[in-house]
Coordinates of C-alpha atoms and ligand atoms in Angstrom, one line a residue:
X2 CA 154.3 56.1 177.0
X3 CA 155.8 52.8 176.1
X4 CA 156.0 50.3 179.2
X5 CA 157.5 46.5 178.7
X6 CA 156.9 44.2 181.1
X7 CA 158.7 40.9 181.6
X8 CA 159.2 40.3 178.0
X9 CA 160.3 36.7 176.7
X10 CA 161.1 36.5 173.2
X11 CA 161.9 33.2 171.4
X12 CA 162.8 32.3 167.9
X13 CA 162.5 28.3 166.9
X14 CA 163.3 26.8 169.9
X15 CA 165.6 29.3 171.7
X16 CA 164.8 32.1 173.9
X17 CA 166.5 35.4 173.1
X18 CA 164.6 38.0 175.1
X19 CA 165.1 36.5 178.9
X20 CA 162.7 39.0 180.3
X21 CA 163.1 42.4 179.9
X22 CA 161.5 45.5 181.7
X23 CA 161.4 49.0 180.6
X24 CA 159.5 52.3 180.7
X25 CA 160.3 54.7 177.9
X26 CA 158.3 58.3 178.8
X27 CA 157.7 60.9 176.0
X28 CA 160.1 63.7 175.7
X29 CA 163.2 61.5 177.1
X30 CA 166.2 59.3 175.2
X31 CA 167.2 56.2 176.3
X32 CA 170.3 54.4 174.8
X33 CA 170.4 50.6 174.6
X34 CA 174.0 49.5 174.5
X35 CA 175.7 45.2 174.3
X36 CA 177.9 43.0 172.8
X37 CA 176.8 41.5 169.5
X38 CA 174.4 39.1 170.1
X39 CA 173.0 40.3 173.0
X40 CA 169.4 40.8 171.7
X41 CA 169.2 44.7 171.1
X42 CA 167.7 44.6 167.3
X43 CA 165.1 41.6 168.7
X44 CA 163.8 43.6 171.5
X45 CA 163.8 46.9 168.3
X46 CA 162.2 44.5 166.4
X47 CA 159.7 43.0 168.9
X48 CA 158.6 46.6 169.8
X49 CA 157.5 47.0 166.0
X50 CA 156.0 44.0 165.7
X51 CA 158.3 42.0 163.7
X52 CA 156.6 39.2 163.0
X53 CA 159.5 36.7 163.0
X54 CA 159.8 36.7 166.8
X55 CA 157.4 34.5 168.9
X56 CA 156.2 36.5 172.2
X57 CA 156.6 33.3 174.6
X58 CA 155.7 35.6 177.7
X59 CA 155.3 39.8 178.6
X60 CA 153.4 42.8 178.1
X61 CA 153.4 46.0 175.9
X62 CA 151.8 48.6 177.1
X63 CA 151.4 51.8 175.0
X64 CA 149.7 55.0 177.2
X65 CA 148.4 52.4 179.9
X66 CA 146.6 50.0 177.0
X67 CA 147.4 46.9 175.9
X68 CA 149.3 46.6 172.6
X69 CA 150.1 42.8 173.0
X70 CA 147.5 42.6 169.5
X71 CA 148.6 44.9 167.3
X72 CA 149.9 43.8 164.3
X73 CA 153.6 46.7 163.0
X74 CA 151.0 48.4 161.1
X75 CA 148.9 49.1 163.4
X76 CA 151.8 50.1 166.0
X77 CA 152.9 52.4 163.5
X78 CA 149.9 53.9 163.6
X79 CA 150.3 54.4 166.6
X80 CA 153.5 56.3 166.3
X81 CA 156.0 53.1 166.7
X82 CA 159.0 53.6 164.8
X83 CA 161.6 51.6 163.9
X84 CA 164.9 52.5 162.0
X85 CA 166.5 49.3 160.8
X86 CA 170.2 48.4 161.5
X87 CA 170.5 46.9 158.1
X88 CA 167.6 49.0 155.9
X89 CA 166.6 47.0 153.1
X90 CA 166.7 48.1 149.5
X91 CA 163.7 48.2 147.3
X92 CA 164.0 47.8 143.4
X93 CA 161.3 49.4 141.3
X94 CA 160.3 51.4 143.9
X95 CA 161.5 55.1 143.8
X96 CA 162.6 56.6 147.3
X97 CA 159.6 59.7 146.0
X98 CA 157.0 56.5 145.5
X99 CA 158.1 55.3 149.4
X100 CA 158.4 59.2 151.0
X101 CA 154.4 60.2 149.1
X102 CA 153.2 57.0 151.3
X103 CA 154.4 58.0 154.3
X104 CA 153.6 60.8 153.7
X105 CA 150.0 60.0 152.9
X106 CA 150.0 57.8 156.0
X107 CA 150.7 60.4 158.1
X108 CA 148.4 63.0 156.9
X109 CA 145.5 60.6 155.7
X110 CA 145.6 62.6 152.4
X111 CA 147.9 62.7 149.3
X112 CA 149.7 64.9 147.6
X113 CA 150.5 66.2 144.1
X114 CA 154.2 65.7 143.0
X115 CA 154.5 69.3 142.8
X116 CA 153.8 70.1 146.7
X117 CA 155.4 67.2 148.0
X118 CA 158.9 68.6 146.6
X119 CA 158.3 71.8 148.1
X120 CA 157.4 70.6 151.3
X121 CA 160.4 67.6 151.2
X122 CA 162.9 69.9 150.3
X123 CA 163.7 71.3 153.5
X124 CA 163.6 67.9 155.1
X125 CA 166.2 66.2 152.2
X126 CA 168.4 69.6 153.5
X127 CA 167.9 68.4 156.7
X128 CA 169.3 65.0 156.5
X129 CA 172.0 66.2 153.7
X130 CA 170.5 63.9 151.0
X131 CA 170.4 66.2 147.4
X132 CA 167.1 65.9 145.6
X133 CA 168.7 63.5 143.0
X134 CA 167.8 60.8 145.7
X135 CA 163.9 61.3 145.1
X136 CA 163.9 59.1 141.7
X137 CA 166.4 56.7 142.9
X138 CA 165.3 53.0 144.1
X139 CA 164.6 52.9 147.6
X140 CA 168.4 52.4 148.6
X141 CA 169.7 51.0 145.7
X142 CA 173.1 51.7 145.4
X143 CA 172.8 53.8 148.3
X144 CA 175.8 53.8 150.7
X145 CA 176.2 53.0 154.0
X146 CA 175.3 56.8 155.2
X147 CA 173.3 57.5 152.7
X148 CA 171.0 54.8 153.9
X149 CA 170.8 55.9 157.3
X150 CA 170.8 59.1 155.8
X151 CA 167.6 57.9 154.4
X152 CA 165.7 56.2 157.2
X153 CA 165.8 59.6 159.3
X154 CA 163.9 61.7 155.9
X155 CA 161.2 59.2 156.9
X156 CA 161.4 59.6 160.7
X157 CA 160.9 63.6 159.4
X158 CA 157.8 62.9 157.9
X159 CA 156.1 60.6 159.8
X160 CA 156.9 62.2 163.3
X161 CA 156.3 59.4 165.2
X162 CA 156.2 59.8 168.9
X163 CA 158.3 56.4 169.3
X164 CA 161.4 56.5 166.7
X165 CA 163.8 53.0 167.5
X166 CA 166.9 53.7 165.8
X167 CA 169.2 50.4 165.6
X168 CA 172.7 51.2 164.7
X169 CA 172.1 54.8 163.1
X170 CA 175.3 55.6 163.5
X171 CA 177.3 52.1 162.6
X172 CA 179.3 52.5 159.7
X173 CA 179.2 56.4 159.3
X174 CA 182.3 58.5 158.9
X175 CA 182.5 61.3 161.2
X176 CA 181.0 64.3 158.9
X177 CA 177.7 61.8 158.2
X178 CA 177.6 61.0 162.2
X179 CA 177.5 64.6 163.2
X180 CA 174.3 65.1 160.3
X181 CA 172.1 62.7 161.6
X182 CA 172.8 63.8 165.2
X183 CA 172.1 67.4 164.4
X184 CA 168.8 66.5 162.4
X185 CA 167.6 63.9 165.4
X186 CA 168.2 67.1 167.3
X187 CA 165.9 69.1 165.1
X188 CA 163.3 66.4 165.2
X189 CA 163.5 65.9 169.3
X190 CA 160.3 67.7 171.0
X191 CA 159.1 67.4 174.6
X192 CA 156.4 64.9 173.2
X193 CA 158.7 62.2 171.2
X194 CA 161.0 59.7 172.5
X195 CA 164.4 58.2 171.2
X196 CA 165.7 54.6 172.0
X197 CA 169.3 54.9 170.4
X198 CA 170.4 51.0 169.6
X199 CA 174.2 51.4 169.8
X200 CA 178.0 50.2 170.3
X201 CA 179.3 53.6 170.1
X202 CA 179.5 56.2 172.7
X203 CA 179.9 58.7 170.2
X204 CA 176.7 59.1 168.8
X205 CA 175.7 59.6 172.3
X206 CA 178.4 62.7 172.6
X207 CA 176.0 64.6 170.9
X208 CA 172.7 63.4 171.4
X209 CA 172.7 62.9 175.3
X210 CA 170.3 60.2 176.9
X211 CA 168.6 60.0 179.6
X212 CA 169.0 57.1 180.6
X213 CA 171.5 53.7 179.4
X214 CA 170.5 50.5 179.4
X215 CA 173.1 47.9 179.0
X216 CA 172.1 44.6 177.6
X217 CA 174.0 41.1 178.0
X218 CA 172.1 37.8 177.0
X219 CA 168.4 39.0 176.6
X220 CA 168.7 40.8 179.5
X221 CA 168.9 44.5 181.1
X222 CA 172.3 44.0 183.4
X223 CA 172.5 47.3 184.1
X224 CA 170.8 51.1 183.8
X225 CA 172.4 54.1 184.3
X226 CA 172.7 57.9 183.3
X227 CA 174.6 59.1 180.7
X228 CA 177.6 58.4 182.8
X229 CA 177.4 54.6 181.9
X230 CA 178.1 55.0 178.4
X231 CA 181.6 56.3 179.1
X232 CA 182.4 54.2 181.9
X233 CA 181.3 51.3 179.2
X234 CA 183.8 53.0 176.7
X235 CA 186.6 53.4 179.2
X236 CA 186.1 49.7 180.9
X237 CA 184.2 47.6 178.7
X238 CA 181.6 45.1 178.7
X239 CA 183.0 42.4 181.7
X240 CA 183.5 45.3 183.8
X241 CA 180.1 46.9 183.9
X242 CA 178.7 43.1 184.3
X243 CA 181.2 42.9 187.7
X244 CA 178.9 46.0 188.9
X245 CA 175.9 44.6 187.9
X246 CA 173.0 42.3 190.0
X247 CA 171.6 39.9 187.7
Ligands
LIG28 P1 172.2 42.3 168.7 O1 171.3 43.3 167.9 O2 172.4 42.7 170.1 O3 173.5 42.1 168.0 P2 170.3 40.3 167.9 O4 169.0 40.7 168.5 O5 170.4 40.6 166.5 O6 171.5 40.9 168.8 O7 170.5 38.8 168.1 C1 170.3 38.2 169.4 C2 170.5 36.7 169.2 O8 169.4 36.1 168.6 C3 171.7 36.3 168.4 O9 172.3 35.1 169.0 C4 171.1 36.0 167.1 O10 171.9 35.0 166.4 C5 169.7 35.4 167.4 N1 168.8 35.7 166.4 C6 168.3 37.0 166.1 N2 167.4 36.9 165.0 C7 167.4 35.6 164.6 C8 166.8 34.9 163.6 N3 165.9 35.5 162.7 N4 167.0 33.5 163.5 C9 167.8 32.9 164.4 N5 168.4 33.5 165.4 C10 168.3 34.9 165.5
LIG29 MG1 174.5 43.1 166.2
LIG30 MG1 171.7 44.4 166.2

């Protein structure tokens, strides 16, 4: 679905993506796992089209075509995704104004007030957010969870076939952790694709990749099954470099 090729990625003068390949097919989960620092919300970020990142070399390639033009809106038309690590709070803007446009997006039609709540509902139950979040600013006050809590009620309605979730479980307490894992569950078809940003081999207890990439420096060091993510937890990060061919 997704292929990357040889991506270099600088911001001002310094390189940050060193050259990174990857395939991402539909239907499978991949984790990306790294110290701080090491370049995992940039290459999140460059996927969506951040716009703050210069593309100093590579290719994307979405379903065999050439995505190097298009702009986040139009990759999110496509079905790009991305779940920030740090999601940013909108005043003014109620989270029901923000859900009825993706909404909209999706569907290319709107909807009255009346049948959006019936049809969000079961999606706020979901994610275990109470309705009393729909009038609230788009994460203003929200907590930690709640937020993350948050960016997966608009992965439910926009069902995109490419959802990049950086740090979705980072700050959650165990009860909150076990939520969004169960609702990514629900949301997981044979046709989407999860790339799972993360530090935490937790999260990855109860959604199970397919494959772990672990990145150092801009770079993919090593890949792996799901087996790397505990050998990462048991040894660390300067073992798994000792095993790897750079
Ligand atoms: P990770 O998500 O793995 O912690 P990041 O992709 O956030 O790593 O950052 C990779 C490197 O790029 C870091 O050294 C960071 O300081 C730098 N970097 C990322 N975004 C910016 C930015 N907007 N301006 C300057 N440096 C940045
Ligand atoms: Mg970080
Ligand atoms: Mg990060």
């Amino acid at each position: 679905m997704l292929k990357i090729e040889q991506l270099k990625v600088g911001i001002k003068d310094r390189l940050i993506l060193e050259g990174i390949d990857a395939h991402i097919e539909a239907g499978s989960v991949h984790a990306i796992m790294g110290p701080n620092g090491s370049g995992k919300s940039t290459l999140a970020k460059v996927i969506a089209a951040h716009p703050a990142y210069k593309i100093l070399e590579g290719n994307f390639k979405w379903q065999d075509e050439s995505i190097n033009d298009k702009d986040a809106e139009a990759r999110a038309q496509l079905g790009i995704f991305l779940a920030f690590q740090n999601p940013l709070t909108i005043p003014g803007v109620t989270n029901m104004d923000l859900l009825m446009l993706a909404y909209k997006t999706k569907h290319k039609q709107s909807i009255d007030a009346i049948s959006f709540l019936e049809y969000i509902m079961p999606k706020l139950e979901l994610v275990g957010l109470d309705a009393s979040f729909l009038h609230r600013y788009v994460n203003d006050g929200f907590s930690g969870g709640e937020k993350k809590k948050n960016e997966i009620l608009q992965l439910a309605i926009l069902e995109p076939k490419l959802a990049i979730l950086d740090e979705i479980d980072s700050g959650l307490d165990i009860d909150a952790l076990k939520q969004i894992a169960h609702s990514l569950h629900m949301l997981k078809t044979t046709q989407n694709a999860y790339v799972l940003i993360t530090h935490y081999p937790r999260l990855l207890e109860y959604i199970k990749p397919d494959y772990v990439h672990v990145m150092q420096k801009g770079r993919i060091i090593l890949s792996g099954d799901a087996s790397l993510a505990k050998y990462l937890e048991r040894y660390g990060y300067d073992e798994v470099k000792k095993k790897a061919v750079v």
